[in-house]
Amino acid sequence: MIVRIVRVENSDQGALGVLLINDEIFCCCLEPDRDDKAKLYIPQGLYDCFRFHGTKWPNTFEIKIPGHTAVLFHAGNVEADTLGCVLLGSSFGKLKGQRAVLNSGATFKEFLVVTKDVDKFTLFVTDCYN
């Protein structure tokens, strides 16, 4: 399984992107603003992702980024819901005036269904804006 995040917008409300699985669009995603140095930012590049079992997120994937731990895929809607992780949603929108990914809980559950037989995958992260 090959997973890609193609970032399409970046603002002080987070980086919005599209997540593709095996070259097909699966969902939208949101990461922290890359210009906010206090928060983790996933640089463009190639990463290994492994099944992760934690207390808050008992079943997900961790993105292995040198120097960081527990950078996860999980549910959430706005930048305040993530401290460096990737939030998954079915569409882009706004919540309380903030850029958001919507229908995140159901989208994350579907991500777990699609990846139920997978313990590891490769993630490519790219930006398509200047």
C-alpha atoms as one frame of an Amber mdcrd trajectory, in Angstrom:
protein
   0.000   0.000   0.000   1.331   3.431  -0.963  -0.092   6.509   0.736   0.467
  10.100  -0.382  -0.350  13.425   1.192  -0.470  16.245  -1.345  -0.769  19.565
   0.458  -2.883  22.060  -1.458  -3.133  25.009   0.960  -1.182  26.352   3.910
  -2.273  29.131   6.257  -2.096  30.059   9.910  -5.053  27.669  10.355  -3.124
  24.628   9.164  -1.963  22.838   6.060  -4.808  21.251   4.096  -4.148  18.337
   1.805  -5.520  15.339   0.013  -4.636  11.806   1.115  -4.363   9.232  -1.658
  -4.170   5.473  -1.192  -2.679   3.544  -4.104  -3.062   6.641  -6.323  -6.786
   7.104  -5.573  -8.118  10.015  -3.509  -9.280   8.677  -0.166  -9.918  11.786
   1.947  -8.891  15.286   2.991  -6.369  15.952   5.726  -5.206  18.748   8.015
  -1.819  19.260   9.663  -0.476  22.073  11.870   0.681  25.294  10.246   4.187
  24.673   8.975   5.343  28.173   9.837   4.544  27.710  13.529   7.882  26.424
  14.821   6.339  25.473  18.181   4.417  22.673  16.467   5.699  19.670  14.608
   5.671  19.899  10.838   6.153  16.896   8.605   8.706  17.940   5.977   8.172
  16.917   2.375   9.656  13.484   1.923   9.286   9.747   2.246   8.326   8.078
   5.549   7.605   4.634   6.934   4.353   4.292   8.862   3.721   1.484  11.351
   0.650   0.232  13.197   0.436   2.045  16.553  -1.484   1.152  19.709  -1.660
   3.901  22.327  -3.915   4.968  25.162  -5.805   7.769  23.390  -5.601   6.206
  19.917  -5.610   2.419  20.447  -5.462   1.599  16.734  -3.822   3.848  14.161
  -0.507   4.416  12.365   2.587   6.292  13.489   4.607   8.264  10.939   8.290
   7.657  11.723   9.932  11.077  11.638  13.501  11.322  12.949  13.604  13.115
  16.294   9.845  12.803  16.951   7.475  10.203  18.376   3.755   9.553  18.176
   3.093  11.528  14.986  -0.191   9.787  14.198  -3.139   9.657  11.822  -6.340
  10.300  13.807  -9.721  12.003  13.957 -10.092  15.735  14.580 -11.426  18.759
  12.772  -9.327  21.907  13.292  -5.668  22.721  13.858  -6.226  22.908  17.630
  -7.049  19.155  17.523  -3.523  18.242  16.416  -0.062  18.668  17.899   1.752
  17.502  14.794  -0.484  14.632  13.761  -2.510  14.248  10.560  -6.283  14.690
  10.891  -8.493  12.893   8.358 -11.866  14.137   7.070 -14.268  13.659   4.172
 -14.235  17.288   3.014 -12.840  20.750   3.708 -14.951  23.347   5.466 -15.071
  25.691   8.440 -15.968  25.159  12.079 -16.335  28.191  14.354 -14.585  30.303
  11.705 -11.558  27.983  11.412 -10.477  25.964   8.368 -11.358  22.348   9.063
 -11.742  18.828   7.776 -15.288  17.568   8.288 -16.829  14.199   9.147 -13.529
  13.198  10.701 -14.717  10.427  13.007 -16.374   8.433  10.235 -13.489   9.103
   7.825 -10.913   7.894  10.343 -12.982   4.738  10.974 -13.056   4.089   7.200
  -9.264   4.578   7.091  -8.965   1.827   9.709 -11.228  -0.448   7.638  -9.127
   0.123   4.509  -5.913  -0.551   6.455  -7.177  -3.429   8.621  -4.777  -5.971
   7.082  -1.819  -3.567   6.913   0.893  -3.191   9.560   3.265  -0.945   7.591
   3.065   1.386   4.603   5.114   4.027   2.851   3.998   7.679   3.007   5.032
  10.322   0.472   4.420  13.949   1.533   4.537  16.749  -1.072   3.429  20.367
  -1.377   1.801  21.646  -4.579   1.803  25.347  -3.681   4.578  27.940  -3.373
